[in-house]
Amino acid sequence: MSMQTSINPATGAVIREYPVHSEAQVRAIIEQAHQCFLQWRNVSVAGRAQFLLKVADVLLAKKNDYARIIAEEMGKPLKEAVNEIEKCAACAKYFAENGPKFLADQPVATEYRKSYVAYRPLGIILGVMPWNFPFWQVFRFALPSLMAGNVGLLKHASNTPGCALAIESVFREASLPPHAFQSLLIPGKRVEEVIKHPLTRAVTLTGSTPAGRSVASLAGEYLKKTVLELGGSDAYLVLADADIDHAIKTIGASRLLNCGQSCVSAKRLIVAASLKEKFEQGLLAIFNAAKPGDPLDPATTMGPMSRADLRDELHGQVQRSIAASVP
């Protein structure tokens, strides 16, 4: 039987192994989700909002437990992980409070007696989500989707199966109908079998450019709606009239957050020549003050890279950069 292995990146120890879903199991999960959708879409918008408020309550009540799963499975320091759970709860409250307004029919002036734009649920929404913010990235797709009357399937990153199942349990504990949100423990190469299934109505992905190309291609081939959030590298610009102390503090925090594993991390810096020396000294001071270590230790401010292959790839890039700079 094929397995997904959860590994603690701080120690290299195996946390747990999870059986990968077979093709038959995936088909059954999709069918269960569809049957749930036929009921969930008829729940009033106000009723769905009450479920989302329960989701927020569950998240906050067990935030330390969920944060520990994040910290152990992908290395985020415990404090950052707690913040991530709290952000998910705030998102649930936001859509519960604003969803009815967002989904209300919008009158449109036409030559007809009554014209309006109506929002109706699609059905099963597949989310292909990354490991770097293993709860937040999932909830930011799942909550508005559920609020709109859809149901969700999650194909999480293969190194965070524990987070995937914990998220599924949140919705279960919040008393959402069974199968309204389910996790698929499958490798990335099997995403196609879910996208092409006739009951899957849309797919959303947050991830790399190559992954985005792959999912976009499949969505186009099978005529499924798709939303992609891919990587970027916008530069931080520090101009001559900037508040240099504020810039140093902000950019330093951005570079170190989540061990730099963030799509909006400070990757490229363009600084006015007149500020160069002070900026470099300030940034180095922040980096030197960082305390890498066990993400479960409250004193730790920077955890490990989430996977050994990513660590090794980064190390190779640094070594090549150093070699290229030597005359």
Coordinates of C-alpha atoms in Angstrom, one line a residue, residues 4 7 13 18 36 46 63 73 77-78 93 96 112 114 137 190 201 211 215 227 261 274 279-280 286-287 319:
Q4 CA 2.2 9.6 2.6
I7 CA 8.3 14.1 8.7
A13 CA 11.9 11.9 12.6
Y18 CA -1.0 7.8 6.1
C36 CA -23.7 16.4 0.2
A46 CA -27.9 32.8 6.8
K63 CA -5.7 26.8 18.3
E73 CA 4.8 18.9 10.4
P77 CA 7.5 28.4 14.9
L78 CA 4.7 27.8 17.4
K93 CA -16.1 35.3 10.9
A96 CA -20.1 34.6 8.0
Y112 CA -37.1 44.2 -18.9
K114 CA -36.9 42.8 -13.6
Q137 CA -4.2 28.6 2.3
R190 CA -3.1 12.0 -9.6
R201 CA -16.9 21.7 -11.2
A211 CA 2.1 23.5 -11.0
V215 CA -3.5 22.6 -13.4
V227 CA -8.4 30.2 -10.2
Q261 CA 9.0 30.4 2.8
S274 CA 22.5 57.1 0.0
F279 CA 20.2 49.6 5.4
E280 CA 22.7 46.8 5.2
I286 CA 18.0 41.7 12.5
F287 CA 19.3 38.6 10.9
Q319 CA 27.0 28.2 -3.0

